[in-house]
JSON list of C-alpha atoms in Angstrom, two decimals:
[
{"chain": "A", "resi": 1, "resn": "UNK", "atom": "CA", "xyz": [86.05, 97.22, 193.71]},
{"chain": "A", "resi": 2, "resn": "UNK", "atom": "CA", "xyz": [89.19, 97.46, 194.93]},
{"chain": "A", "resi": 3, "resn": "UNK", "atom": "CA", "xyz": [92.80, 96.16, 194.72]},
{"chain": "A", "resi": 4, "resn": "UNK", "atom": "CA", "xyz": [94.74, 95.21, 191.75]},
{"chain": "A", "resi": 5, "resn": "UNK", "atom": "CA", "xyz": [94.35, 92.64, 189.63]},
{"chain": "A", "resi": 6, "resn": "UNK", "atom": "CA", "xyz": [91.86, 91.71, 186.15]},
{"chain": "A", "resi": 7, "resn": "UNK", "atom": "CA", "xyz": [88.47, 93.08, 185.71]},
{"chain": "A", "resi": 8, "resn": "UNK", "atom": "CA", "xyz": [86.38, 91.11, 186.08]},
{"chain": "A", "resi": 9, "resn": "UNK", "atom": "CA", "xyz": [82.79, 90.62, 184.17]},
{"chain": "A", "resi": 10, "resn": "UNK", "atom": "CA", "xyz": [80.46, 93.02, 185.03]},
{"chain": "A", "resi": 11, "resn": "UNK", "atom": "CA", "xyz": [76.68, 91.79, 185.80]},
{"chain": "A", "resi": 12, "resn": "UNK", "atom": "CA", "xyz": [74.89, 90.36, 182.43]},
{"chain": "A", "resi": 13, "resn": "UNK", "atom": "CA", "xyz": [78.21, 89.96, 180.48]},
{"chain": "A", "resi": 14, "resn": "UNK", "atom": "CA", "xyz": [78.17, 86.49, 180.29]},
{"chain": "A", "resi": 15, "resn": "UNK", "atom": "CA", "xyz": [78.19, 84.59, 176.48]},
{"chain": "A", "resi": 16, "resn": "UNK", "atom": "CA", "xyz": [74.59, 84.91, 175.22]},
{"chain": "A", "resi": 17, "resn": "UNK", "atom": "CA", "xyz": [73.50, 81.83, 172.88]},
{"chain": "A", "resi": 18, "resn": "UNK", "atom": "CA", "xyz": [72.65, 84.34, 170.00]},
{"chain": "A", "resi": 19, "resn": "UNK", "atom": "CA", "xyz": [75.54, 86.36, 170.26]},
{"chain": "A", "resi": 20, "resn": "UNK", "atom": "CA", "xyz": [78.57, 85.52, 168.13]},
{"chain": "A", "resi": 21, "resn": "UNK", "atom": "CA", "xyz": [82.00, 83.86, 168.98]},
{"chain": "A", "resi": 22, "resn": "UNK", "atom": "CA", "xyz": [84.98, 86.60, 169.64]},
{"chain": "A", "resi": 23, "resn": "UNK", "atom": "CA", "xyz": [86.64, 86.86, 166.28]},
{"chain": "A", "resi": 24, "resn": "UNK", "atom": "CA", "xyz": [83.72, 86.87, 163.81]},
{"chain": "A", "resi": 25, "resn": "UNK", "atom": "CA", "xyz": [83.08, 88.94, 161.16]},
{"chain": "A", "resi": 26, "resn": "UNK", "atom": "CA", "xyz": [81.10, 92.05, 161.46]},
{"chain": "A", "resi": 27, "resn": "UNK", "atom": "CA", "xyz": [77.32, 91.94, 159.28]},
{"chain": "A", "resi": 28, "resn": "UNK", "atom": "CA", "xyz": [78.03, 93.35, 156.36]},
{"chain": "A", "resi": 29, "resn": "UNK", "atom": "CA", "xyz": [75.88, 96.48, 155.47]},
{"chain": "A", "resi": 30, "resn": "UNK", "atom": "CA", "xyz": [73.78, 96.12, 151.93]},
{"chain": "A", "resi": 31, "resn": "UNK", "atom": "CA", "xyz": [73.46, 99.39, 150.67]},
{"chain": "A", "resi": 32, "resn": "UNK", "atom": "CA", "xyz": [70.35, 99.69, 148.25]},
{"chain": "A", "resi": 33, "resn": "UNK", "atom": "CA", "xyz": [69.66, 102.14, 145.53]},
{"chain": "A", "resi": 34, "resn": "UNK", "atom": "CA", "xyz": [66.18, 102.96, 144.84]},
{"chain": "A", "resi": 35, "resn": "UNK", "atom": "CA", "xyz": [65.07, 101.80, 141.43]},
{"chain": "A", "resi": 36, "resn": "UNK", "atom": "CA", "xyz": [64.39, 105.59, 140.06]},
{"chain": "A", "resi": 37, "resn": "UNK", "atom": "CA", "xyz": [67.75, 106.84, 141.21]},
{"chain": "A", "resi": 38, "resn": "UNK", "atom": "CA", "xyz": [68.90, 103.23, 139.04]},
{"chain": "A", "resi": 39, "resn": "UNK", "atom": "CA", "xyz": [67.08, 104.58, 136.09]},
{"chain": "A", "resi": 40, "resn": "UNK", "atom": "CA", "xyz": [68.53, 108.04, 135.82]},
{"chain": "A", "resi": 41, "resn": "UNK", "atom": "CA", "xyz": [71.98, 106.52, 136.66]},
{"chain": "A", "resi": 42, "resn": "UNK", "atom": "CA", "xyz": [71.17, 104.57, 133.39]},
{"chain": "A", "resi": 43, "resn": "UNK", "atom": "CA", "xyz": [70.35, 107.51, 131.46]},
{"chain": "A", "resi": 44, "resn": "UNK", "atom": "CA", "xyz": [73.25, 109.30, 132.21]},
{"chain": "A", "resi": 45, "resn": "UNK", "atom": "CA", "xyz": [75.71, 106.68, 130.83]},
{"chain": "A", "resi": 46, "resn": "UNK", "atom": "CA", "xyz": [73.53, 106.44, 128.12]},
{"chain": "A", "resi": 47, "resn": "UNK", "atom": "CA", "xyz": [73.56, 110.37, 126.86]},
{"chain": "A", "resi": 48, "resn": "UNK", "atom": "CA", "xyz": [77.13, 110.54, 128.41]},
{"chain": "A", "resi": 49, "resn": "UNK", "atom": "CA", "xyz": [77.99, 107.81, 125.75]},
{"chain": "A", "resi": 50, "resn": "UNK", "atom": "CA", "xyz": [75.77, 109.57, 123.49]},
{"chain": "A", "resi": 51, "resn": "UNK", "atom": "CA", "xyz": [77.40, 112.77, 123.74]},
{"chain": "A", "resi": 52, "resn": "UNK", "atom": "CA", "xyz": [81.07, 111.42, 123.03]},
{"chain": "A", "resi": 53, "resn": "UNK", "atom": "CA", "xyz": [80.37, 109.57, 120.18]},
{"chain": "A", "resi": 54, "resn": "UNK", "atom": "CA", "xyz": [78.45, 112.70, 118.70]},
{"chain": "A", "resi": 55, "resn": "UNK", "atom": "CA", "xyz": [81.62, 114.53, 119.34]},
{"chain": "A", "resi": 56, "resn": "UNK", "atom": "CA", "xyz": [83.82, 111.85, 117.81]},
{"chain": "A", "resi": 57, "resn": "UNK", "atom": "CA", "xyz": [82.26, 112.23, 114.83]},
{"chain": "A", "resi": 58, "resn": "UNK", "atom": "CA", "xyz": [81.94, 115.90, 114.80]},
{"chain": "A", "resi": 59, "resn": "UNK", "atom": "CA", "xyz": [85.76, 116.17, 115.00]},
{"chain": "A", "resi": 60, "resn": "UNK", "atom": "CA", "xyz": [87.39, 112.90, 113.72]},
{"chain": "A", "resi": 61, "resn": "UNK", "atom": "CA", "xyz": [89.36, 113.54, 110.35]},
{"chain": "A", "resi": 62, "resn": "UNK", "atom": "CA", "xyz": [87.60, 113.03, 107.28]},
{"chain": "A", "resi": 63, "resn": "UNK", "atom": "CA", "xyz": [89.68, 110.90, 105.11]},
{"chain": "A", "resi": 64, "resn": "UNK", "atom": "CA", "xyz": [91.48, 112.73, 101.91]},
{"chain": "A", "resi": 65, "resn": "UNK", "atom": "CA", "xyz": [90.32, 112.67, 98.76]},
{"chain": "A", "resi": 66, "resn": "UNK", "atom": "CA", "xyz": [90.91, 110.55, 96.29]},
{"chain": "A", "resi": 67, "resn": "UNK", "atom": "CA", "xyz": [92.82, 111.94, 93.10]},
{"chain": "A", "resi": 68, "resn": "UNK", "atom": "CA", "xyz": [90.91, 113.49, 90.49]},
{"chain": "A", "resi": 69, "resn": "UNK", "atom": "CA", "xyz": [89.82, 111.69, 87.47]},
{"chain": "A", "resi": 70, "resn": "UNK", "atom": "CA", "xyz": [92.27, 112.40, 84.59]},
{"chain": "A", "resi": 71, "resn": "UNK", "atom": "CA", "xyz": [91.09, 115.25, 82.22]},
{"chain": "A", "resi": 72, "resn": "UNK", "atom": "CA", "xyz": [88.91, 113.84, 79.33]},
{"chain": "A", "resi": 73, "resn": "UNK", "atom": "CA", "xyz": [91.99, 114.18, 76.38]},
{"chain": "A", "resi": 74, "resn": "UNK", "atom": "CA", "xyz": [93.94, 112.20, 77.76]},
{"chain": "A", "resi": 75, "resn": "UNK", "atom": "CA", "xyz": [92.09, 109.21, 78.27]},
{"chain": "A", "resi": 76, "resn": "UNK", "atom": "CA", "xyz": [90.62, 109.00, 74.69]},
{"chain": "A", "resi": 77, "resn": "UNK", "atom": "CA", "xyz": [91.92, 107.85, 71.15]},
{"chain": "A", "resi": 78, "resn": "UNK", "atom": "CA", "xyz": [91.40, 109.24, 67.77]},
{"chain": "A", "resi": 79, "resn": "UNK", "atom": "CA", "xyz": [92.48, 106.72, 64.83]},
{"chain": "A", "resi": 80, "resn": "UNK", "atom": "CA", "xyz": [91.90, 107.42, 61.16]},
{"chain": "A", "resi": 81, "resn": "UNK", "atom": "CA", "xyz": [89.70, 105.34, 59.19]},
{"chain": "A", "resi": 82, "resn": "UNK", "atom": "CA", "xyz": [90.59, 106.10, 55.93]},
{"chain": "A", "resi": 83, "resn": "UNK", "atom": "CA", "xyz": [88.16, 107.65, 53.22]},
{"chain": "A", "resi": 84, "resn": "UNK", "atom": "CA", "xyz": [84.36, 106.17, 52.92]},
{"chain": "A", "resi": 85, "resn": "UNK", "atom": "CA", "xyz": [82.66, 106.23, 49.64]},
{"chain": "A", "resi": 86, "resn": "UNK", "atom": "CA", "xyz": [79.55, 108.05, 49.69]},
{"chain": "A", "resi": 87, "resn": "UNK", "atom": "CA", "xyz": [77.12, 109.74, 46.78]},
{"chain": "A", "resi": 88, "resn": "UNK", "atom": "CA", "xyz": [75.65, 112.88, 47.69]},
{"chain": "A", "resi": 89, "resn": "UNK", "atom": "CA", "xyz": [76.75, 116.46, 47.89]},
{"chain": "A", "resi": 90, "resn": "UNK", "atom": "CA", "xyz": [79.30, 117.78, 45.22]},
{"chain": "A", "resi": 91, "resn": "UNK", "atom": "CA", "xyz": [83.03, 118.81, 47.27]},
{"chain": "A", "resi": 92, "resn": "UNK", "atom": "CA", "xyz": [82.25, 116.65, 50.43]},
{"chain": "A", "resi": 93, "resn": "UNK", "atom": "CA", "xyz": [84.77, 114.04, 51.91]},
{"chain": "A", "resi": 94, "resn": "UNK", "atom": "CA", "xyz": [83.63, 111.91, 53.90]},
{"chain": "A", "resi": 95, "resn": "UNK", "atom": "CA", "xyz": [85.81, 109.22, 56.12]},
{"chain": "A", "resi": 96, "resn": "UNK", "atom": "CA", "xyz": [85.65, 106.98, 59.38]},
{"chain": "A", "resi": 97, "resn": "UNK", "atom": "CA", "xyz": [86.99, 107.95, 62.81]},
{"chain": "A", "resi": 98, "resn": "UNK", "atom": "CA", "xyz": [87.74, 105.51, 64.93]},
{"chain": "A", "resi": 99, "resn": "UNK", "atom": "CA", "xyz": [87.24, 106.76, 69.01]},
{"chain": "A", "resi": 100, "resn": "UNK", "atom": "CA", "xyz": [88.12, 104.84, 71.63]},
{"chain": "A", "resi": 101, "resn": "UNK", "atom": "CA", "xyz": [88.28, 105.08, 75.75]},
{"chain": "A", "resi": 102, "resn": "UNK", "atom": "CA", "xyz": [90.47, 103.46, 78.47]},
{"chain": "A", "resi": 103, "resn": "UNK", "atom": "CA", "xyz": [88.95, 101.03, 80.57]},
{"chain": "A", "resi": 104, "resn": "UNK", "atom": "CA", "xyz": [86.76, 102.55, 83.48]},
{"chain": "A", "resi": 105, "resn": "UNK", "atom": "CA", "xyz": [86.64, 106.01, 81.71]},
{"chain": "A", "resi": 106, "resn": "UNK", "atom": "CA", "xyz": [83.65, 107.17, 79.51]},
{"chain": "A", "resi": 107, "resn": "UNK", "atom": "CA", "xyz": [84.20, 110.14, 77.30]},
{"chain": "A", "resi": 108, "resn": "UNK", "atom": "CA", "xyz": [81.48, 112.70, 75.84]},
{"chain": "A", "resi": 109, "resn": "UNK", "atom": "CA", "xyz": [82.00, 114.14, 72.45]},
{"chain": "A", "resi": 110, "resn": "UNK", "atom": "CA", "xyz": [80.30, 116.99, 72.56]},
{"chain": "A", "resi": 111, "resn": "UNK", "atom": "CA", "xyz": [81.42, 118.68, 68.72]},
{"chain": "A", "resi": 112, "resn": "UNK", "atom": "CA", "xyz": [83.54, 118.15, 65.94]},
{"chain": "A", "resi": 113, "resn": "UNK", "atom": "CA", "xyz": [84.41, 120.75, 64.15]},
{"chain": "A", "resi": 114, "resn": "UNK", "atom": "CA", "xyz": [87.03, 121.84, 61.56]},
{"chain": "A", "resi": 115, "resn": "UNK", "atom": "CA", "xyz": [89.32, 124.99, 61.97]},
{"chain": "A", "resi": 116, "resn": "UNK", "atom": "CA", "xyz": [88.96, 126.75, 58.58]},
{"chain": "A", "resi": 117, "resn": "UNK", "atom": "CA", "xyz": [85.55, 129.00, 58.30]},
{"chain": "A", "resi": 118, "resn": "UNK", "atom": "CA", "xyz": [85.76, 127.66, 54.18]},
{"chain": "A", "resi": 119, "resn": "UNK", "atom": "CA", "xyz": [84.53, 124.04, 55.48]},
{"chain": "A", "resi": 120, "resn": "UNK", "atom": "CA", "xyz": [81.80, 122.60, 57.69]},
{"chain": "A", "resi": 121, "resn": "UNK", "atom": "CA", "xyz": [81.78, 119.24, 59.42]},
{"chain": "A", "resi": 122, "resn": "UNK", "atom": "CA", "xyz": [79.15, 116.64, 60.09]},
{"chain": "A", "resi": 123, "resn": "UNK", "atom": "CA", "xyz": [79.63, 113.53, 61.95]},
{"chain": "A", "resi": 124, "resn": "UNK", "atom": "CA", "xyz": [77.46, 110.24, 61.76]},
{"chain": "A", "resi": 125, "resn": "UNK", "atom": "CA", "xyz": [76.04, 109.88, 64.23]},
{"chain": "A", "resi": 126, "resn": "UNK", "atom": "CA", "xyz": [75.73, 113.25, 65.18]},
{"chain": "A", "resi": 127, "resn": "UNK", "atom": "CA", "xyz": [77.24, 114.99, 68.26]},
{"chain": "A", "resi": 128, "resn": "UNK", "atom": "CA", "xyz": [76.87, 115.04, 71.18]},
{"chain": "A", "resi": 129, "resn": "UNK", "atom": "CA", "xyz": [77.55, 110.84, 71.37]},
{"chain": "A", "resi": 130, "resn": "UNK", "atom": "CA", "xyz": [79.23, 108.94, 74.18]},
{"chain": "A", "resi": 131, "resn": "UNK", "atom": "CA", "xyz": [81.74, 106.35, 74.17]},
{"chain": "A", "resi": 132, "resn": "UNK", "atom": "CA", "xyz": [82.01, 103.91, 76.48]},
{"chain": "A", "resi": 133, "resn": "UNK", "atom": "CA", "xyz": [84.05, 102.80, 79.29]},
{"chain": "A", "resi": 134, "resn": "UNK", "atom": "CA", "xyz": [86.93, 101.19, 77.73]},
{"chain": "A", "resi": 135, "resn": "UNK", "atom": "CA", "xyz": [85.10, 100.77, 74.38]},
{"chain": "A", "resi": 136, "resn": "UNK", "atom": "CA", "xyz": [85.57, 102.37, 70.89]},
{"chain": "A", "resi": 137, "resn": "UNK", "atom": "CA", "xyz": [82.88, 104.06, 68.73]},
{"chain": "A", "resi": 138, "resn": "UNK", "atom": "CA", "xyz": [83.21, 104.13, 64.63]},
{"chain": "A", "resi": 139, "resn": "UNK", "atom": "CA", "xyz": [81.86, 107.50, 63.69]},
{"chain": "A", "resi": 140, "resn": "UNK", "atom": "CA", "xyz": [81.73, 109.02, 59.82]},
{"chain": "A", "resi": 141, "resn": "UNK", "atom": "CA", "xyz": [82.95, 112.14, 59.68]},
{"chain": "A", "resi": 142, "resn": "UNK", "atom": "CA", "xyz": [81.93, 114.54, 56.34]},
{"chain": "A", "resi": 143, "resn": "UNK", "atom": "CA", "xyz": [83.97, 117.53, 55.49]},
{"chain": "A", "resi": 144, "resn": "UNK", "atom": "CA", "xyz": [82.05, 120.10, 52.90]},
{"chain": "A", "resi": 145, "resn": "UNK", "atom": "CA", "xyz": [83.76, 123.32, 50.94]},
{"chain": "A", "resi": 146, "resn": "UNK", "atom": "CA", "xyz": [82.27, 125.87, 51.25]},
{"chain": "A", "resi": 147, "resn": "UNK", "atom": "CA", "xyz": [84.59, 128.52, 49.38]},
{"chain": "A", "resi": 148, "resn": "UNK", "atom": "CA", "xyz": [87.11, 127.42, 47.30]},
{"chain": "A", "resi": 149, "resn": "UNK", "atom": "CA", "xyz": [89.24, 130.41, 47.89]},
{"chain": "A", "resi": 150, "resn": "UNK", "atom": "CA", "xyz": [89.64, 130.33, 51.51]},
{"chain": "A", "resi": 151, "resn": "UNK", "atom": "CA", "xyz": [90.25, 126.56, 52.11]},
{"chain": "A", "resi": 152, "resn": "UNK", "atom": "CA", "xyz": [93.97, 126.31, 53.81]},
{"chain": "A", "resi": 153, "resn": "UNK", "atom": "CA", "xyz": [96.59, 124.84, 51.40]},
{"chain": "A", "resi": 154, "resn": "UNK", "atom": "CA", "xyz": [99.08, 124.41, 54.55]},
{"chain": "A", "resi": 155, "resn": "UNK", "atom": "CA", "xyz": [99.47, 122.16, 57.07]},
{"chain": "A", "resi": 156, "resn": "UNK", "atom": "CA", "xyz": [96.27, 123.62, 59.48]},
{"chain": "A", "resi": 157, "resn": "UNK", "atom": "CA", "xyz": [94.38, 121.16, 57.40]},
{"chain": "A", "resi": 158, "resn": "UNK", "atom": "CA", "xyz": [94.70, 118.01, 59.07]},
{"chain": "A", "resi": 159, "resn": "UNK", "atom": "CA", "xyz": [93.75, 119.12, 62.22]},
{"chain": "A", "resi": 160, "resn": "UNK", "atom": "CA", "xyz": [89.94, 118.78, 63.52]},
{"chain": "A", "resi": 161, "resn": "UNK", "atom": "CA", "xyz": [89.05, 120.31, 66.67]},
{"chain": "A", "resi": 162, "resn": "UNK", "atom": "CA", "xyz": [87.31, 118.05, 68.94]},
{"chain": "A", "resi": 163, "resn": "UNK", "atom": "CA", "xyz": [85.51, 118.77, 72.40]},
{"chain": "A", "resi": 164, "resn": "UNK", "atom": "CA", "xyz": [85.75, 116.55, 74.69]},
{"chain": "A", "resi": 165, "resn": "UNK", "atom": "CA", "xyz": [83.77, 115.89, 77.82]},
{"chain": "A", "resi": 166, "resn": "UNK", "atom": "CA", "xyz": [84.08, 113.65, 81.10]},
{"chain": "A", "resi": 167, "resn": "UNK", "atom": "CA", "xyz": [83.44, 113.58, 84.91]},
{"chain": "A", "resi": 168, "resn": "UNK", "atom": "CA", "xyz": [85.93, 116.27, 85.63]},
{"chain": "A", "resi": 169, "resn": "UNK", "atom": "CA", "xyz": [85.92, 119.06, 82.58]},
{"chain": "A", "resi": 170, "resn": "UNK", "atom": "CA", "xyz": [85.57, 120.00, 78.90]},
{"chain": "A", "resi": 171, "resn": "UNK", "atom": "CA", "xyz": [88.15, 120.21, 77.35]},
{"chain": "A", "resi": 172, "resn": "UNK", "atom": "CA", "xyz": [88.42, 121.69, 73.29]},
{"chain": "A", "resi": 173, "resn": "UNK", "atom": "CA", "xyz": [91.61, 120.72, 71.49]},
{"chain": "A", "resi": 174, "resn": "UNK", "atom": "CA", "xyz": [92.84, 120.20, 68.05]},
{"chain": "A", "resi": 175, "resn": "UNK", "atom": "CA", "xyz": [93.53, 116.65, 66.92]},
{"chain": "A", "resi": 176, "resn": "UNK", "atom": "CA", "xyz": [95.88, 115.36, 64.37]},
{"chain": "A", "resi": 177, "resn": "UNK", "atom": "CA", "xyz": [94.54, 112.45, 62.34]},
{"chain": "A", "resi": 178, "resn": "UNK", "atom": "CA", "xyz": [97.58, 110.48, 60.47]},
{"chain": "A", "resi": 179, "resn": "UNK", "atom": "CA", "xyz": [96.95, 107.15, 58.24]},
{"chain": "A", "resi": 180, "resn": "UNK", "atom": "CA", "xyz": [96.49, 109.65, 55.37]},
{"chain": "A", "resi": 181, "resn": "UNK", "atom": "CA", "xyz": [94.18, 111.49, 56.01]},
{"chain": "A", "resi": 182, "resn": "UNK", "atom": "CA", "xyz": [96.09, 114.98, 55.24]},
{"chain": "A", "resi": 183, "resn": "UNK", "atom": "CA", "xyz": [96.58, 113.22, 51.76]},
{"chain": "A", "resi": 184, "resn": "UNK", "atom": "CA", "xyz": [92.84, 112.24, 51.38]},
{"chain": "A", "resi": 185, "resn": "UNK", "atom": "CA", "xyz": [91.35, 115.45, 52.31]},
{"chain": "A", "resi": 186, "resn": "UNK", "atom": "CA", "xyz": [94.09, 117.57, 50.19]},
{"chain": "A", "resi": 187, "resn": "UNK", "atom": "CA", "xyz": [92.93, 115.34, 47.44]},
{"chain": "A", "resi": 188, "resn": "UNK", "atom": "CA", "xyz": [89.19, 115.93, 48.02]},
{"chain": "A", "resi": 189, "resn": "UNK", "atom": "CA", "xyz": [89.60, 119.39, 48.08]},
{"chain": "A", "resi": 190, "resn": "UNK", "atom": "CA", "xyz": [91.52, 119.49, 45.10]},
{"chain": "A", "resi": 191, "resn": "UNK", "atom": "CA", "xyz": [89.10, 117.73, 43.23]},
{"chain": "A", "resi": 192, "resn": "UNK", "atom": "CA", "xyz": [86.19, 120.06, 44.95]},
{"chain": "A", "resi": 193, "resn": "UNK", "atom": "CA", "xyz": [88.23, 123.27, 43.90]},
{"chain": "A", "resi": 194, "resn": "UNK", "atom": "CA", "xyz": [89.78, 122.21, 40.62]},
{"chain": "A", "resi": 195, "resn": "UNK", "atom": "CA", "xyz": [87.51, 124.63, 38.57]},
{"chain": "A", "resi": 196, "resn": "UNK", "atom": "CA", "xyz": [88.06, 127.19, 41.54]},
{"chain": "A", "resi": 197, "resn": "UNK", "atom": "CA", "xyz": [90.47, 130.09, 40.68]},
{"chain": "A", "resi": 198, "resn": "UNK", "atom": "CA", "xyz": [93.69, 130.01, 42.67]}
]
């Protein structure tokens, strides 16, 4: 060939029926993934997932605690019940104690006991009893002499000591019972002592 001009078709480059029009779009290519290499894909999301929410857990912040539950004294109530008549032993005085809770808190008394080593105290019913949850309990309470000489003539008489038990401790404290019972008991123990020598 010579000279100048276009090139022109070479032999066989004429339009073919099955060939496509200039401009069309090239076949796209369908890439397949074998069904084994699917499955392990699979599994690997799975214990990828797996694995984060494990560690999620691990380290996420537990929440705080919640306060406490108050200590066992100060969610209970001791109210006098004034003096009970009852026959039976000689220099015992025996009255009602009423005990009561707050709502939602249950209190255990474990003993109640009285301070001086010259009486001894029995309750009815007889410790350890529970109160309720926002509920009060009536409980007979019996002091006895047991030495004339040695019973306190001051003011440690009208406490009792009380122990005291809930969900968080036990607690032992002395209680002061008003309503007249200091009266009553000073009374009782008068008349228990009165042949007693001073």
């Amino acid at each position: 060939m010579s000279g100048i001009g276009p090139v022109e078709p070479g032999e066989d480059t004429y339009h073919h029926p099955a060939a496509p029009l200039t401009g069309a779009t090239r076949p796209r290519l369908r890439l397949t993934v074998p069904p084994r290499h699917r499955r392990k894909a699979a599994l690997g999301v799975a214990a990828t997932l797996t694995a984060g929410g494990c560690v999620y857990v691990l380290t996420a912040p537990s929440p705080p605690p919640g306060p406490p539950p108050p200590w066992p004294s100060q969610v209970v109530g001791f109210a006098y019940g004034g003096a009970a008549p009852r026959s039976g032993h000689m220099g015992a005085f025996t009255f009602g104690v009423s005990i009561s809770t707050e709502p939602g808190r249950r209190v255990t008394v474990d003993a109640i006991t009285q301070p001086s080593p010259a009486l001894a105290v029995s309750t009815e019913p007889p410790a350890p009893f529970t109160v309720a949850a926002g509920d009060s309990r009536e409980v007979l309470v019996t002091v006895y002499v047991l030495d004339c000489g040695e019973v306190p003539r001051n003011t440690g008489l009208p406490f009792l000591d009380v122990t005291l038990r809930n969900d968080r401790a036990v607690q032992k404290q002395s209680r002061i019972l008003g309503g007249g019972y200091p009266e009553d008991l000073g009374a009782a123990i008068g008349k228990a002592c009165v042949h007693s020598v001073p």
